């Protein structure tokens, strides 16, 4: 179709990128943040995500084997969800919102 352009979605680990703050650096090298609604489409399409080997949720850190969808922050209030992550727990596919403040730093294992 005329006027449409393709997009590419990168799946990167923070440990493979080695920078913080991650969103600003990604934009500075020409990557764009994903529209928030892309997380829903990714969850519907990505049925083969590897199962998490740790089913425990920990406060103040990303869940093990979760894939965070990098999207713009809609509301700076730290109590308002900032985005979504995808996870597979015992074959149950998750799309879950997360909250954090603007000082949260993604860790290499994220």
Short mmCIF file of N, CA, C and O in Angstrom, two decimals:
data_model
loop_
_atom_site.label_atom_id
_atom_site.label_comp_id
_atom_site.label_asym_id
_atom_site.label_seq_id
_atom_site.Cartn_x
_atom_site.Cartn_y
_atom_site.Cartn_z
N UNK A 1 0.83 -1.18 0.00
CA UNK A 1 0.00 0.00 0.00
C UNK A 1 0.88 1.24 0.00
O UNK A 1 1.85 1.32 0.72
N UNK A 2 0.47 2.19 -0.75
CA UNK A 2 1.21 3.43 -0.81
C UNK A 2 1.04 4.20 0.50
O UNK A 2 -0.03 4.24 1.08
N UNK A 3 2.12 4.78 0.98
CA UNK A 3 2.09 5.55 2.22
C UNK A 3 2.36 4.73 3.46
O UNK A 3 2.57 5.26 4.52
N UNK A 4 2.32 3.42 3.37
CA UNK A 4 2.61 2.55 4.52
C UNK A 4 4.09 2.20 4.50
O UNK A 4 4.68 2.04 3.45
N UNK A 5 4.67 2.07 5.66
CA UNK A 5 6.06 1.62 5.72
C UNK A 5 6.16 0.51 6.75
O UNK A 5 5.42 0.46 7.71
N UNK A 6 7.09 -0.36 6.53
CA UNK A 6 7.29 -1.48 7.43
C UNK A 6 8.02 -1.06 8.68
O UNK A 6 8.64 0.00 8.73
N UNK A 7 7.93 -1.87 9.69
CA UNK A 7 8.63 -1.63 10.94
C UNK A 7 9.36 -2.89 11.33
O UNK A 7 9.03 -3.99 10.91
N UNK A 8 10.36 -2.71 12.16
CA UNK A 8 11.12 -3.82 12.67
C UNK A 8 11.09 -3.73 14.18
O UNK A 8 11.21 -2.65 14.76
N UNK A 9 10.87 -4.84 14.83
CA UNK A 9 10.83 -4.88 16.29
C UNK A 9 12.07 -5.61 16.78
O UNK A 9 12.34 -6.74 16.35
N UNK A 10 12.84 -4.98 17.65
CA UNK A 10 14.05 -5.59 18.18
C UNK A 10 13.79 -6.15 19.57
O UNK A 10 13.17 -5.49 20.39
N UNK A 11 14.28 -7.34 19.82
CA UNK A 11 14.21 -7.93 21.15
C UNK A 11 15.64 -7.93 21.68
O UNK A 11 16.49 -8.67 21.22
N UNK A 12 15.91 -7.01 22.61
CA UNK A 12 17.26 -6.83 23.14
C UNK A 12 17.26 -6.93 24.65
O UNK A 12 16.35 -6.45 25.32
N UNK A 13 18.29 -7.51 25.19
CA UNK A 13 18.50 -7.53 26.62
C UNK A 13 19.30 -6.29 27.00
O UNK A 13 20.20 -5.88 26.27
N UNK A 14 18.99 -5.72 28.14
CA UNK A 14 19.74 -4.55 28.61
C UNK A 14 21.21 -4.91 28.74
O UNK A 14 22.09 -4.10 28.45
N UNK A 15 21.51 -6.14 29.12
CA UNK A 15 22.92 -6.52 29.28
C UNK A 15 23.65 -6.52 27.94
O UNK A 15 24.86 -6.37 27.89
N UNK A 16 22.93 -6.65 26.84
CA UNK A 16 23.54 -6.61 25.52
C UNK A 16 23.67 -5.18 24.98
O UNK A 16 24.33 -4.96 23.98
N UNK A 17 23.03 -4.24 25.63
CA UNK A 17 23.03 -2.86 25.15
C UNK A 17 24.00 -2.01 25.96
O UNK A 17 24.69 -1.18 25.44
N UNK A 18 24.07 -2.24 27.27
CA UNK A 18 25.03 -1.58 28.15
C UNK A 18 24.90 -0.06 28.18
O UNK A 18 25.84 0.65 27.88
N UNK A 19 23.72 0.43 28.49
CA UNK A 19 23.56 1.86 28.72
C UNK A 19 22.33 2.15 29.57
O UNK A 19 21.42 1.35 29.66
N UNK A 20 22.37 3.30 30.22
CA UNK A 20 21.24 3.84 30.97
C UNK A 20 21.36 5.35 30.88
O UNK A 20 22.46 5.86 30.80
N UNK A 21 20.34 6.13 30.87
CA UNK A 21 18.96 5.68 30.85
C UNK A 21 18.61 5.08 29.48
O UNK A 21 18.86 5.68 28.44
N UNK A 22 18.05 3.92 29.49
CA UNK A 22 17.89 3.10 28.29
C UNK A 22 17.01 3.74 27.22
O UNK A 22 17.34 3.72 26.04
N UNK A 23 15.88 4.34 27.61
CA UNK A 23 14.97 4.88 26.60
C UNK A 23 15.58 6.06 25.86
O UNK A 23 15.50 6.15 24.64
N UNK A 24 16.25 6.95 26.58
CA UNK A 24 16.87 8.10 25.94
C UNK A 24 18.00 7.67 25.01
O UNK A 24 18.16 8.20 23.92
N UNK A 25 18.79 6.72 25.44
CA UNK A 25 19.90 6.25 24.61
C UNK A 25 19.38 5.57 23.35
O UNK A 25 19.91 5.78 22.26
N UNK A 26 18.33 4.76 23.50
CA UNK A 26 17.74 4.09 22.34
C UNK A 26 17.28 5.11 21.30
O UNK A 26 17.55 4.96 20.10
N UNK A 27 16.63 6.15 21.76
CA UNK A 27 16.17 7.19 20.83
C UNK A 27 17.35 7.91 20.19
O UNK A 27 17.30 8.27 19.02
N UNK A 28 18.44 8.10 20.93
CA UNK A 28 19.60 8.82 20.38
C UNK A 28 20.31 8.04 19.29
O UNK A 28 21.02 8.63 18.48
N UNK A 29 20.13 6.71 19.24
CA UNK A 29 20.76 5.92 18.17
C UNK A 29 19.76 5.56 17.08
O UNK A 29 20.02 4.70 16.24
N UNK A 30 18.60 6.23 17.10
CA UNK A 30 17.64 6.07 16.01
C UNK A 30 16.54 5.06 16.25
O UNK A 30 15.71 4.83 15.38
N UNK A 31 16.50 4.42 17.41
CA UNK A 31 15.42 3.50 17.71
C UNK A 31 14.23 4.30 18.22
O UNK A 31 14.40 5.35 18.84
N UNK A 32 13.05 3.82 17.98
CA UNK A 32 11.85 4.49 18.46
C UNK A 32 11.18 3.62 19.51
O UNK A 32 11.22 2.39 19.43
N UNK A 33 10.56 4.27 20.48
CA UNK A 33 9.78 3.53 21.46
C UNK A 33 8.53 3.00 20.78
O UNK A 33 8.04 3.58 19.81
N UNK A 34 8.02 1.90 21.28
CA UNK A 34 6.85 1.26 20.69
C UNK A 34 5.57 1.95 21.16
O UNK A 34 5.49 2.36 22.33
N UNK A 35 4.57 2.03 20.30
CA UNK A 35 3.27 2.50 20.79
C UNK A 35 2.79 1.55 21.89
O UNK A 35 3.02 0.33 21.81
N UNK A 36 2.17 2.07 22.91
CA UNK A 36 1.75 1.28 24.05
C UNK A 36 0.91 0.07 23.64
O UNK A 36 1.07 -1.03 24.16
N UNK A 37 0.03 0.26 22.66
CA UNK A 37 -0.87 -0.82 22.25
C UNK A 37 -0.14 -1.98 21.54
O UNK A 37 -0.70 -3.06 21.38
N UNK A 38 1.12 -1.77 21.14
CA UNK A 38 1.86 -2.85 20.50
C UNK A 38 2.02 -4.05 21.44
O UNK A 38 2.04 -5.20 20.99
N UNK A 39 2.10 -3.82 22.73
CA UNK A 39 2.24 -4.91 23.70
C UNK A 39 1.09 -5.91 23.58
O UNK A 39 1.30 -7.12 23.66
N UNK A 40 -0.11 -5.41 23.35
CA UNK A 40 -1.26 -6.30 23.21
C UNK A 40 -1.10 -7.18 21.97
O UNK A 40 -1.30 -8.40 22.03
N UNK A 41 -0.70 -6.58 20.86
CA UNK A 41 -0.51 -7.35 19.63
C UNK A 41 0.63 -8.35 19.76
O UNK A 41 0.53 -9.47 19.27
N UNK A 42 1.71 -7.95 20.42
CA UNK A 42 2.82 -8.89 20.64
C UNK A 42 2.37 -10.09 21.46
O UNK A 42 2.72 -11.23 21.15
N UNK A 43 1.59 -9.83 22.50
CA UNK A 43 1.12 -10.95 23.34
C UNK A 43 0.24 -11.89 22.53
O UNK A 43 0.32 -13.11 22.65
N UNK A 44 -0.63 -11.34 21.70
CA UNK A 44 -1.52 -12.18 20.90
C UNK A 44 -0.75 -13.00 19.86
O UNK A 44 -1.08 -14.14 19.58
N UNK A 45 0.31 -12.42 19.30
CA UNK A 45 1.06 -13.09 18.24
C UNK A 45 2.18 -14.00 18.73
O UNK A 45 2.47 -15.00 18.12
N UNK A 46 2.82 -13.64 19.83
CA UNK A 46 4.00 -14.37 20.31
C UNK A 46 3.57 -15.47 21.26
O UNK A 46 3.61 -15.33 22.48
N UNK A 47 3.16 -16.57 20.70
CA UNK A 47 2.67 -17.70 21.48
C UNK A 47 3.80 -18.61 21.97
O UNK A 47 3.60 -19.42 22.87
N UNK A 48 4.99 -18.50 21.37
CA UNK A 48 6.08 -19.41 21.69
C UNK A 48 7.11 -18.85 22.65
O UNK A 48 8.24 -19.34 22.68
N UNK A 49 6.74 -17.86 23.45
CA UNK A 49 7.70 -17.30 24.40
C UNK A 49 8.16 -18.40 25.37
O UNK A 49 7.36 -19.21 25.83
N UNK A 50 9.46 -18.42 25.67
CA UNK A 50 10.00 -19.41 26.60
C UNK A 50 9.34 -19.29 27.96
O UNK A 50 9.04 -18.19 28.42
N UNK A 51 9.18 -20.43 28.62
CA UNK A 51 8.60 -20.43 29.96
C UNK A 51 9.60 -19.89 30.97
O UNK A 51 10.79 -20.18 30.89
N UNK A 52 9.09 -19.14 31.91
CA UNK A 52 9.91 -18.64 33.00
C UNK A 52 10.27 -19.80 33.91
O UNK A 52 9.46 -20.70 34.15
N UNK A 53 11.47 -19.79 34.42
CA UNK A 53 11.89 -20.84 35.35
C UNK A 53 11.68 -20.40 36.80
O UNK A 53 11.95 -21.15 37.72
N UNK A 54 11.21 -19.17 37.00
CA UNK A 54 10.96 -18.64 38.32
C UNK A 54 9.59 -17.97 38.30
O UNK A 54 9.41 -16.96 37.65
N UNK A 55 8.64 -18.54 39.01
CA UNK A 55 7.26 -18.03 38.99
C UNK A 55 6.99 -16.97 40.06
O UNK A 55 5.88 -16.49 40.17
N UNK A 56 8.00 -16.61 40.82
CA UNK A 56 7.81 -15.66 41.91
C UNK A 56 7.91 -14.23 41.38
O UNK A 56 8.81 -13.90 40.62
N UNK A 57 6.97 -13.39 41.79
CA UNK A 57 7.02 -11.96 41.45
C UNK A 57 7.72 -11.23 42.60
O UNK A 57 7.42 -11.48 43.76
N UNK A 58 8.66 -10.37 42.27
CA UNK A 58 9.39 -9.61 43.28
C UNK A 58 9.07 -8.14 43.12
O UNK A 58 9.09 -7.61 42.01
N UNK A 59 8.84 -7.49 44.22
CA UNK A 59 8.56 -6.05 44.19
C UNK A 59 9.85 -5.30 43.89
O UNK A 59 10.93 -5.69 44.34
N UNK A 60 9.76 -4.27 43.08
CA UNK A 60 10.86 -3.37 42.75
C UNK A 60 11.90 -3.98 41.80
O UNK A 60 13.03 -3.52 41.75
N UNK A 61 11.53 -5.01 41.07
CA UNK A 61 12.43 -5.54 40.04
C UNK A 61 11.59 -6.25 38.99
O UNK A 61 10.50 -6.74 39.26
N UNK A 62 12.12 -6.28 37.79
CA UNK A 62 11.42 -6.95 36.70
C UNK A 62 11.38 -8.46 36.96
O UNK A 62 12.35 -9.03 37.45
N UNK A 63 10.26 -9.11 36.64
CA UNK A 63 10.19 -10.56 36.82
C UNK A 63 11.18 -11.29 35.92
O UNK A 63 11.48 -10.84 34.81
N UNK A 64 11.67 -12.41 36.39
CA UNK A 64 12.62 -13.22 35.64
C UNK A 64 11.98 -13.65 34.32
O UNK A 64 10.82 -14.05 34.28
N UNK A 65 12.73 -13.52 33.23
CA UNK A 65 12.32 -13.89 31.87
C UNK A 65 11.18 -13.04 31.29
O UNK A 65 10.61 -13.38 30.27
N UNK A 66 10.84 -11.93 31.94
CA UNK A 66 9.83 -11.03 31.39
C UNK A 66 10.45 -10.21 30.26
O UNK A 66 11.63 -9.88 30.30
N UNK A 67 9.64 -9.87 29.28
CA UNK A 67 10.08 -9.01 28.18
C UNK A 67 9.29 -7.71 28.30
O UNK A 67 8.07 -7.70 28.16
N UNK A 68 10.00 -6.64 28.60
CA UNK A 68 9.37 -5.33 28.74
C UNK A 68 9.26 -4.67 27.38
O UNK A 68 10.22 -4.63 26.62
N UNK A 69 8.08 -4.17 27.06
CA UNK A 69 7.87 -3.45 25.81
C UNK A 69 8.18 -1.98 26.08
O UNK A 69 7.51 -1.34 26.89
N UNK A 70 9.22 -1.47 25.44
CA UNK A 70 9.66 -0.09 25.66
C UNK A 70 8.70 0.86 24.96
O UNK A 70 8.63 0.90 23.73
N UNK A 71 7.95 1.60 25.74
CA UNK A 71 6.97 2.54 25.19
C UNK A 71 7.03 3.85 25.97
O UNK A 71 7.53 3.89 27.09
N UNK A 72 6.53 4.93 25.36
CA UNK A 72 6.58 6.22 26.04
C UNK A 72 5.74 6.22 27.32
O UNK A 72 4.74 5.52 27.41
N UNK A 73 6.18 6.99 28.29
CA UNK A 73 5.43 7.14 29.54
C UNK A 73 4.26 8.08 29.28
O UNK A 73 4.44 9.20 28.81
N UNK A 74 3.05 7.62 29.59
CA UNK A 74 1.84 8.41 29.36
C UNK A 74 1.59 9.38 30.51
O UNK A 74 1.15 10.50 30.31
N UNK A 75 1.86 8.94 31.75
CA UNK A 75 1.59 9.75 32.93
C UNK A 75 2.80 9.63 33.87
O UNK A 75 3.17 8.52 34.26
N UNK A 76 3.44 10.74 34.26
CA UNK A 76 4.64 10.68 35.11
C UNK A 76 4.37 10.26 36.55
O UNK A 76 5.30 9.96 37.29
N UNK A 77 3.12 10.22 36.99
CA UNK A 77 2.78 9.81 38.35
C UNK A 77 3.33 8.40 38.59
O UNK A 77 3.00 7.47 37.85
N UNK A 78 4.18 8.19 39.61
CA UNK A 78 4.78 6.87 39.84
C UNK A 78 3.77 5.78 40.17
O UNK A 78 4.09 4.60 40.12
N UNK A 79 2.54 6.15 40.51
CA UNK A 79 1.50 5.16 40.81
C UNK A 79 0.68 4.79 39.57
O UNK A 79 -0.20 3.94 39.66
N UNK A 80 0.97 5.42 38.46
CA UNK A 80 0.26 5.13 37.21
C UNK A 80 1.11 4.15 36.40
O UNK A 80 2.33 4.31 36.32
N UNK A 81 0.50 3.12 35.82
CA UNK A 81 1.30 2.16 35.04
C UNK A 81 2.15 2.84 33.96
O UNK A 81 1.71 3.79 33.32
N UNK A 82 3.37 2.32 33.78
CA UNK A 82 4.31 2.90 32.80
C UNK A 82 4.36 2.11 31.51
O UNK A 82 4.86 2.60 30.51
N UNK A 83 3.92 0.89 31.54
CA UNK A 83 3.97 0.08 30.34
C UNK A 83 3.59 -1.35 30.64
O UNK A 83 2.99 -1.64 31.67
N UNK A 84 3.96 -2.25 29.71
CA UNK A 84 3.61 -3.65 29.83
C UNK A 84 4.84 -4.54 29.72
O UNK A 84 5.83 -4.17 29.10
N UNK A 85 4.72 -5.71 30.28
CA UNK A 85 5.71 -6.75 30.01
C UNK A 85 4.99 -8.04 29.66
O UNK A 85 3.82 -8.24 30.00
N UNK A 86 5.70 -8.90 28.94
CA UNK A 86 5.19 -10.19 28.50
C UNK A 86 5.93 -11.28 29.27
O UNK A 86 7.13 -11.18 29.49
N UNK A 87 5.20 -12.32 29.63
CA UNK A 87 5.81 -13.40 30.40
C UNK A 87 5.05 -14.69 30.18
O UNK A 87 3.85 -14.67 29.91
N UNK A 88 5.72 -15.82 30.30
CA UNK A 88 5.10 -17.13 30.19
C UNK A 88 5.38 -17.87 31.50
O UNK A 88 6.51 -18.20 31.81
N UNK A 89 4.31 -18.11 32.28
CA UNK A 89 4.45 -18.82 33.55
C UNK A 89 3.67 -20.13 33.43
O UNK A 89 2.44 -20.12 33.32
N UNK A 90 4.40 -21.23 33.44
CA UNK A 90 3.79 -22.57 33.35
C UNK A 90 2.83 -22.68 32.17
O UNK A 90 1.75 -23.25 32.30
N UNK A 91 3.21 -22.11 31.04
CA UNK A 91 2.37 -22.19 29.85
C UNK A 91 1.27 -21.16 29.78
O UNK A 91 0.55 -21.06 28.79
N UNK A 92 1.11 -20.36 30.82
CA UNK A 92 0.11 -19.29 30.85
C UNK A 92 0.79 -18.01 30.36
O UNK A 92 1.74 -17.52 30.99
N UNK A 93 0.32 -17.48 29.23
CA UNK A 93 0.92 -16.27 28.66
C UNK A 93 0.35 -15.04 29.35
O UNK A 93 -0.87 -14.89 29.45
N UNK A 94 1.24 -14.16 29.79
CA UNK A 94 0.84 -12.96 30.52
C UNK A 94 1.12 -11.71 29.72
O UNK A 94 2.12 -11.61 29.02
N UNK A 95 0.24 -10.75 29.89
CA UNK A 95 0.47 -9.36 29.50
C UNK A 95 0.13 -8.58 30.76
O UNK A 95 -1.02 -8.58 31.20
N UNK A 96 1.12 -7.97 31.35
CA UNK A 96 0.91 -7.33 32.64
C UNK A 96 1.49 -5.92 32.65
O UNK A 96 2.58 -5.69 32.12
N UNK A 97 0.76 -5.00 33.25
CA UNK A 97 1.25 -3.65 33.41
C UNK A 97 2.25 -3.57 34.55
O UNK A 97 2.25 -4.39 35.45
N UNK A 98 3.13 -2.58 34.47
CA UNK A 98 4.08 -2.38 35.56
C UNK A 98 4.11 -0.90 35.93
O UNK A 98 3.77 -0.03 35.12
N UNK A 99 4.50 -0.63 37.17
CA UNK A 99 4.67 0.74 37.63
C UNK A 99 6.10 0.93 38.11
O UNK A 99 6.73 -0.02 38.57
N UNK A 100 6.60 2.14 37.96
CA UNK A 100 7.92 2.51 38.49
C UNK A 100 8.02 4.02 38.42
O UNK A 100 7.22 4.68 37.77
N UNK A 101 9.00 4.57 39.11
CA UNK A 101 9.21 6.00 39.02
C UNK A 101 10.27 6.29 37.96
O UNK A 101 10.83 5.37 37.35
N UNK A 102 10.54 7.56 37.72
CA UNK A 102 11.48 7.93 36.66
C UNK A 102 12.94 7.67 37.05
O UNK A 102 13.84 7.87 36.24
N UNK A 103 13.18 7.19 38.27
CA UNK A 103 14.55 6.88 38.69
C UNK A 103 14.86 5.39 38.60
O UNK A 103 15.98 4.97 38.89
N UNK A 104 13.87 4.58 38.19
CA UNK A 104 14.11 3.14 38.07
C UNK A 104 15.16 2.89 36.99
O UNK A 104 15.11 3.47 35.91
N UNK A 105 16.12 2.03 37.29
CA UNK A 105 17.18 1.68 36.35
C UNK A 105 17.01 0.20 35.98
O UNK A 105 16.94 -0.65 36.86
N UNK A 106 16.92 -0.08 34.70
CA UNK A 106 16.85 -1.47 34.26
C UNK A 106 18.17 -2.17 34.55
O UNK A 106 19.24 -1.63 34.31
N UNK A 107 18.08 -3.36 35.08
CA UNK A 107 19.25 -4.13 35.45
C UNK A 107 19.68 -5.04 34.30
O UNK A 107 18.86 -5.38 33.45
N UNK A 108 20.93 -5.48 34.26
CA UNK A 108 21.40 -6.33 33.15
C UNK A 108 20.57 -7.60 32.95
O UNK A 108 20.41 -8.07 31.84
N UNK A 109 19.99 -8.14 34.02
CA UNK A 109 19.18 -9.35 33.87
C UNK A 109 17.75 -9.08 33.39
O UNK A 109 17.01 -10.01 33.15
N UNK A 110 17.38 -7.80 33.29
CA UNK A 110 16.03 -7.45 32.81
C UNK A 110 15.87 -7.80 31.35
O UNK A 110 16.78 -7.75 30.57
#
